[in-house]
Structure formats: C-alpha cells, structure tokens
PDB file of C-alpha atoms in Angstrom:
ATOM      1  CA  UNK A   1      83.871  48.604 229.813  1.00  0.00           C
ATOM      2  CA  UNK A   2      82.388  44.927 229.270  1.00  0.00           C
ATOM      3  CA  UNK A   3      84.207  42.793 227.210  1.00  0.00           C
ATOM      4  CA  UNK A   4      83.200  42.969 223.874  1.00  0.00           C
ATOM      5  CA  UNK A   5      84.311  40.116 221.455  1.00  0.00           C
ATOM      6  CA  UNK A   6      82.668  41.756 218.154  1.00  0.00           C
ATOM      7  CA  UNK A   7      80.539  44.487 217.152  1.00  0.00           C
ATOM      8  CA  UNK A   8      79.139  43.246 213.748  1.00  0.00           C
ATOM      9  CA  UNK A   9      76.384  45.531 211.828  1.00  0.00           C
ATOM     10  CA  UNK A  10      74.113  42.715 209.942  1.00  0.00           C
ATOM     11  CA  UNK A  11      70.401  44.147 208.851  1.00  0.00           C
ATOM     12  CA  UNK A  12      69.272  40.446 209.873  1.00  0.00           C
ATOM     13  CA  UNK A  13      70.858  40.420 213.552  1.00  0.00           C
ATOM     14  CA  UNK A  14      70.561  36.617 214.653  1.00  0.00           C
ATOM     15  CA  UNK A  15      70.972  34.305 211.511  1.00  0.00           C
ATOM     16  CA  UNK A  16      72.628  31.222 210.419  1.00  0.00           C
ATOM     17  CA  UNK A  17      76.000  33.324 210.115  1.00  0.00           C
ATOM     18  CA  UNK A  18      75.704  34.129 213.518  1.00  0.00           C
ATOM     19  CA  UNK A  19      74.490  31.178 215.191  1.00  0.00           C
ATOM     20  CA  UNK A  20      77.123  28.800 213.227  1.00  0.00           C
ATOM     21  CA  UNK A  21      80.201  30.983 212.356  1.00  0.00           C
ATOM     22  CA  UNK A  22      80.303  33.933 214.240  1.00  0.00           C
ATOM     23  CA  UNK A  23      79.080  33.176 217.945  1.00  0.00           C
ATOM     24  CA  UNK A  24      81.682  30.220 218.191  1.00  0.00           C
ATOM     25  CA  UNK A  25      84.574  31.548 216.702  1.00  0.00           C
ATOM     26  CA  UNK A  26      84.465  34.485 219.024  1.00  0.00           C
ATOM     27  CA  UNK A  27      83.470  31.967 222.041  1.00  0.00           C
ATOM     28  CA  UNK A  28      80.661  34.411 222.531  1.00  0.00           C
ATOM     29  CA  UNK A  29      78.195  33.874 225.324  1.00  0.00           C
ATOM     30  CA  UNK A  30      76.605  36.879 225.454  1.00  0.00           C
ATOM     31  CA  UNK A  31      74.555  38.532 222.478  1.00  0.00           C
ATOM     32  CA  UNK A  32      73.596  42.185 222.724  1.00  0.00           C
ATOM     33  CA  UNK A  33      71.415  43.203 220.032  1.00  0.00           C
ATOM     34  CA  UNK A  34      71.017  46.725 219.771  1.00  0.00           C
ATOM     35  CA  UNK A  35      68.336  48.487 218.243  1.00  0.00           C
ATOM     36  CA  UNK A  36      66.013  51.358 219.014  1.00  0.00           C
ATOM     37  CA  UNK A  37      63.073  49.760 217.017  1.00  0.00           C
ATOM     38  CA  UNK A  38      63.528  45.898 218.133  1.00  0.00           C
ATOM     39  CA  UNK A  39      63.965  47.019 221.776  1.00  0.00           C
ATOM     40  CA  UNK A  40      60.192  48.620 221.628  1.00  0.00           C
ATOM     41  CA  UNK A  41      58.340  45.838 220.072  1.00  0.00           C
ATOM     42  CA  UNK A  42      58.083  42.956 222.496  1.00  0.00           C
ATOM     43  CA  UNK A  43      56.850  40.407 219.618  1.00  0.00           C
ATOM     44  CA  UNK A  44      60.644  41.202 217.980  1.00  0.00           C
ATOM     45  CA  UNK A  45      62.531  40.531 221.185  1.00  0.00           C
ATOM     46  CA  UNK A  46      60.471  37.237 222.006  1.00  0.00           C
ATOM     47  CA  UNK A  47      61.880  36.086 217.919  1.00  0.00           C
ATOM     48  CA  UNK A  48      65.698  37.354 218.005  1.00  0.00           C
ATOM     49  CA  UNK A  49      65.670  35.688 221.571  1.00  0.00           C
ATOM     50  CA  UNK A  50      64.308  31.809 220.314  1.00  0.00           C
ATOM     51  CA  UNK A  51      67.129  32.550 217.151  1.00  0.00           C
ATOM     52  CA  UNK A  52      69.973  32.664 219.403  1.00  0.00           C
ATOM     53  CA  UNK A  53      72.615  29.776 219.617  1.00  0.00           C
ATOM     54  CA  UNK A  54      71.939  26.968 222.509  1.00  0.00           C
ATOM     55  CA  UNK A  55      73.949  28.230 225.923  1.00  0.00           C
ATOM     56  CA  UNK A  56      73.736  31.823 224.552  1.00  0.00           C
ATOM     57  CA  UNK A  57      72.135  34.692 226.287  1.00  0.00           C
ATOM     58  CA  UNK A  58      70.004  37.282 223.850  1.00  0.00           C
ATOM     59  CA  UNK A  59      69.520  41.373 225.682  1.00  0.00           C
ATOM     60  CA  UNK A  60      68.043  43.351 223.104  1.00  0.00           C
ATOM     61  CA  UNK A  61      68.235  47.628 224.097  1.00  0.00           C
ATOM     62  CA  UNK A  62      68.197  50.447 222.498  1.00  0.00           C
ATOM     63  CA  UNK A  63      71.323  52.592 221.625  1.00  0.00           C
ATOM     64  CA  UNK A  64      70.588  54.698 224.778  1.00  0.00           C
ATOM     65  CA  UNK A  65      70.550  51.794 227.357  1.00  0.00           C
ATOM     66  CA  UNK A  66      72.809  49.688 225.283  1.00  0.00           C
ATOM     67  CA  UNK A  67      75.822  52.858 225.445  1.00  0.00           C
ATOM     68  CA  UNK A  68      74.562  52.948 229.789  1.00  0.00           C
ATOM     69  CA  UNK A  69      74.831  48.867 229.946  1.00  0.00           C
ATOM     70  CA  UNK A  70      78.293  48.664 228.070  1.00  0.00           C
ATOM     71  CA  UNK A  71      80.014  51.023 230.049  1.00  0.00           C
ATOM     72  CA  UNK A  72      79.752  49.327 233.248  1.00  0.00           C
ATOM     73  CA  UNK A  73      82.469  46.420 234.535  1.00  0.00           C
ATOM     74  CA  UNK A  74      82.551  43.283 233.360  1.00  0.00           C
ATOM     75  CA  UNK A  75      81.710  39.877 234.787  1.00  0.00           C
ATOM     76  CA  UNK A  76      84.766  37.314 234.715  1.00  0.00           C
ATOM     77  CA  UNK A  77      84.335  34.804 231.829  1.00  0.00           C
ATOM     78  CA  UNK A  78      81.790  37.488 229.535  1.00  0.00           C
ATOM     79  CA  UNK A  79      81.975  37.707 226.260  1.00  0.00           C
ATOM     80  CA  UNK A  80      79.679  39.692 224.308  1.00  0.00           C
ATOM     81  CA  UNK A  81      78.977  39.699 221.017  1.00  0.00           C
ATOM     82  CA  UNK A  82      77.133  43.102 220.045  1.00  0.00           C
ATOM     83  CA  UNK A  83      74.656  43.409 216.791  1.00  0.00           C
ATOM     84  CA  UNK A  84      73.427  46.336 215.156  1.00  0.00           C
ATOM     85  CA  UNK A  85      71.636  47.039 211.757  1.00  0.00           C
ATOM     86  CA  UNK A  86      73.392  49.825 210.588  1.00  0.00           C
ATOM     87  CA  UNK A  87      77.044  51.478 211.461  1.00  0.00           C
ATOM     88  CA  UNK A  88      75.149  54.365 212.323  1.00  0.00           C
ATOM     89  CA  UNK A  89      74.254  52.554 215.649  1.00  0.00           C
ATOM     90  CA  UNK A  90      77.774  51.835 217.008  1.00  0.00           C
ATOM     91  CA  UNK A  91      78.681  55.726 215.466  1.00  0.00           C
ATOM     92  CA  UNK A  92      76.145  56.649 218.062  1.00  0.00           C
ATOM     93  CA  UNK A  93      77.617  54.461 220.978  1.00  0.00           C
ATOM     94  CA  UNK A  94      81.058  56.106 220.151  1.00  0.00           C
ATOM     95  CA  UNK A  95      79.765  59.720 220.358  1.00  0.00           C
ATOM     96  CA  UNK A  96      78.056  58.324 223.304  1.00  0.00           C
ATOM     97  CA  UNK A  97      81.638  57.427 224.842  1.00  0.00           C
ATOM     98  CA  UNK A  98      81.932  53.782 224.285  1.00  0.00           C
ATOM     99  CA  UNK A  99      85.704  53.090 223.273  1.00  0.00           C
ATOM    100  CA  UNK A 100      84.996  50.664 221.057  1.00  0.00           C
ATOM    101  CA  UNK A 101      87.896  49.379 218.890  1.00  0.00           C
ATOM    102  CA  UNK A 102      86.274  47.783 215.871  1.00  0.00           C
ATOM    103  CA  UNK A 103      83.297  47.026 214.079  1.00  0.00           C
ATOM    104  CA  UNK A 104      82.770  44.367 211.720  1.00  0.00           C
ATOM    105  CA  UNK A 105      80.563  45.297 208.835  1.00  0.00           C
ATOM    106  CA  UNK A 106      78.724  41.908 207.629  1.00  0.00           C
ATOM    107  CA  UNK A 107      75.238  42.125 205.724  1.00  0.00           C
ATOM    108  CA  UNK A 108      73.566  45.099 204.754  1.00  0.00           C
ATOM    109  CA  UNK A 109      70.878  44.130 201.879  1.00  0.00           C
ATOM    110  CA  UNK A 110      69.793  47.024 199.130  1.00  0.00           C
ATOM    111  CA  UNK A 111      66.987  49.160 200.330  1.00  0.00           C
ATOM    112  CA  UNK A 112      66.231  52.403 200.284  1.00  0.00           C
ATOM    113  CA  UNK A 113      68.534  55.038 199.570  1.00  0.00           C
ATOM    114  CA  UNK A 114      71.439  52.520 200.103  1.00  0.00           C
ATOM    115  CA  UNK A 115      73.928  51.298 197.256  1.00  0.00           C
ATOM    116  CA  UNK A 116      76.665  49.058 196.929  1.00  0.00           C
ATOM    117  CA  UNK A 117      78.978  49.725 199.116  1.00  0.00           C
ATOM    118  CA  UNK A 118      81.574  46.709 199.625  1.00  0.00           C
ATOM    119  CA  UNK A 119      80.962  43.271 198.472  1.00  0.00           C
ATOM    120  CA  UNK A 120      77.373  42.490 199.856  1.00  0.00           C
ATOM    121  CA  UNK A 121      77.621  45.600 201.953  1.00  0.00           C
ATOM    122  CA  UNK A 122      75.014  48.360 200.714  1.00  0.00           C
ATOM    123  CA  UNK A 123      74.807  51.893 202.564  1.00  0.00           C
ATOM    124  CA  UNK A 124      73.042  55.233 202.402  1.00  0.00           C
ATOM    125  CA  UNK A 125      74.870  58.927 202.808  1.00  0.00           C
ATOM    126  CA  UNK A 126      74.155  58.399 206.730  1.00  0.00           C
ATOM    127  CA  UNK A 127      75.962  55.068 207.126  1.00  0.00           C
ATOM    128  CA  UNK A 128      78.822  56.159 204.934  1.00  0.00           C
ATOM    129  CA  UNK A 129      79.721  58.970 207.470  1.00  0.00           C
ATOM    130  CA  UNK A 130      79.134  57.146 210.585  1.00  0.00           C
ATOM    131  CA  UNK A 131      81.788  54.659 209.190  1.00  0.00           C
ATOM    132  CA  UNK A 132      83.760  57.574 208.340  1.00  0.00           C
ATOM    133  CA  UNK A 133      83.204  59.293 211.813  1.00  0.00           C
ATOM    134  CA  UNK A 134      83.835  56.360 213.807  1.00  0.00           C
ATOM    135  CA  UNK A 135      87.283  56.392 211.628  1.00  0.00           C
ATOM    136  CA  UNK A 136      88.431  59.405 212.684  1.00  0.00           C
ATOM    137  CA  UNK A 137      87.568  58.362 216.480  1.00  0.00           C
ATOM    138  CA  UNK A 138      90.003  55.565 216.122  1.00  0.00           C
ATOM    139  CA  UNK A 139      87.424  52.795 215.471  1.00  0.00           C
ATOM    140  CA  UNK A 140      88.644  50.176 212.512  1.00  0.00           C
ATOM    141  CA  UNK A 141      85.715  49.788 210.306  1.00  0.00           C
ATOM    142  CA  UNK A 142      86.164  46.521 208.187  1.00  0.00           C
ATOM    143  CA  UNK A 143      84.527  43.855 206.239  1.00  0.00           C
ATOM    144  CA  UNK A 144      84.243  40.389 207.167  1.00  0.00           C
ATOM    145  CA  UNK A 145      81.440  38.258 206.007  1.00  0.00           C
ATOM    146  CA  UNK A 146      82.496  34.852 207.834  1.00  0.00           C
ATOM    147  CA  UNK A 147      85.437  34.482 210.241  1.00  0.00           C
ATOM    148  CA  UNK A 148      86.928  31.868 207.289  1.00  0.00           C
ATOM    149  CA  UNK A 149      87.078  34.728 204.810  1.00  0.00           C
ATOM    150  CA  UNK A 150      89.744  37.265 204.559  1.00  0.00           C
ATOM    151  CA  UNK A 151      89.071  41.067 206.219  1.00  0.00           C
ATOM    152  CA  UNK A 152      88.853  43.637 203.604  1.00  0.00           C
ATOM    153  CA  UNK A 153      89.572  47.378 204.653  1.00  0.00           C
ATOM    154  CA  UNK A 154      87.382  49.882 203.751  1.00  0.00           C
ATOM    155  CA  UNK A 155      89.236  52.951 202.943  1.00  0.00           C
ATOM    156  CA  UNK A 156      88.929  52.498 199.218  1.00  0.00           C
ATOM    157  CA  UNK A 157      84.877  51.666 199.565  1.00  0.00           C
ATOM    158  CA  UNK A 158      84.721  54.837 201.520  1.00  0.00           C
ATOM    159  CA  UNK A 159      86.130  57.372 199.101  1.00  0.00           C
ATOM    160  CA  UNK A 160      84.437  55.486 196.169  1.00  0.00           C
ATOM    161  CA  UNK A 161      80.896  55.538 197.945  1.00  0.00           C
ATOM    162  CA  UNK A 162      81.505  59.496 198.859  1.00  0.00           C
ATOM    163  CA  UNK A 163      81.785  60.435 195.475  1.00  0.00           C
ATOM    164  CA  UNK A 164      79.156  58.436 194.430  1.00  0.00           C
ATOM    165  CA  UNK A 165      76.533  59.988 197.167  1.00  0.00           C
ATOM    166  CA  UNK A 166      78.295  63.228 196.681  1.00  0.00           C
ATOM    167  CA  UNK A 167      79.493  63.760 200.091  1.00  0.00           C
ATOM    168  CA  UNK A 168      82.859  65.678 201.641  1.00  0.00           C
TER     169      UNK A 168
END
C-alpha cells in the first residue's frame, strides 16, 4: 500500500485547515481527494486543484479508483494525505481491502439528516455505522480538528449518537 500520512473526513476537503495546519505537519506532498461526486464534475477538480498548498500535488478519484490507486506500491519519499467528506467513504475503501489504520474525523457541518455528533462533528445513521464498522475492522476513528489540539476518542460519541438515531 502507498504511504498514507492521514485520512481526514472534512465536508470542505482543501481549506485553510488543510493548506496551513494539516498538509505541513504531516509533511504531506501528495493530496488524494476522494469523492465519487467531485471526481465526475471537471469544474470541481479544476477548484480543489488551484486550493491546494504550493509544492503539493491534488488527484481527485472516486472511491472505486481511489481503493485500485492506494493499493499499489509506493514511490520513495510519498506522502499522501487522503480527504473524504464523509467516514462512509474510507468505510467503503476498508470493505474494499485498504488496511487503513486511522482516520481523522475533522469538519462535518449540520445538514441533512446529520446531528451533533462530537464537537463540530455532525453525522447521519449512515456515517455513525461506517465509523462503527471501520471500528470493528481495526481502524481508530478519532477527532482532531488541528494537529495543535488534543485527539478525542470517539467511543463515548458513538454510543451517545446510536441511541439518539436509534440504531444497534
């Protein structure tokens, strides 16, 4: 597998965050956005692409191509930082067979069906069990909304946000 530095769900992909906390603390050089909708509309990929840090390399593909593209070898010296929307995404790369270890849940803005789910994490039924899923695969699902702030586990989150969705 390629040598992934973080996997970070944030519904705004490239932002300030990004570009001035997370991409150089990680010593990223390599950003792999992946999402089904972004990699289809060429207008999307041109913007995330002219967002991305000075030096740093922007792929956008969908979960599909994205599981295909991280399961080959590494080059020496990459280091990839992967972006996703939603947990679901990476809970879909793990099914897909991509041992990931981690994934960093940043922002995830009120919409929808989601609620409050940790801190300025919100999340819908779906989201809470692909972070539960990718759980019981071995994948530590955490919060972290800048590398200067503390990580917060989110086992108590979790079991709150099941029983408030109702789910088992």
């Amino acid at each position: 597998m390629r040598n992934v530095v973080l996997a970070r769900v944030d519904d705004r992909l490239i932002h300030g965050e990004v570009v001035t906390a997370w991409t150089p603390t990680f010593r990223a050089n390599k950003i792999i956005i992946i999402d089904d909708e972004v990699a289809k509309d060429t207008f999307n990929v041109r913007v995330v692409k002219a967002l991305a840090p000075a030096g740093t390399k922007v792929i956008v593909y969908n979960v599909e191509k994205a599981a295909e593209k991280l399961m080959v070898p590494g080059v020496d010296g990459e280091r990839l930082l992967l972006l996703a929307k939603t947990p679901i995404t990476y809970s879909r790369l793990v099914k897909a067979g991509v041992p990931l270890k981690e994934v960093n849940l940043g922002g995830a803005g009120i919409r929808g069906e989601r609620k409050p789910f940790i801190n300025n994490v919100a999340l819908n039924p779906e989201e809470v069990l692909a972070c539960e899923e990718m759980q019981k695969n071995g994948v530590r699902v955490y919060y972290q909304l800048v590398p200067e702030q503390g990580v917060v586990e989110i086992d108590d989150a979790l079991k709150k946000a099941k029983e408030i969705f109702g789910l088992k």
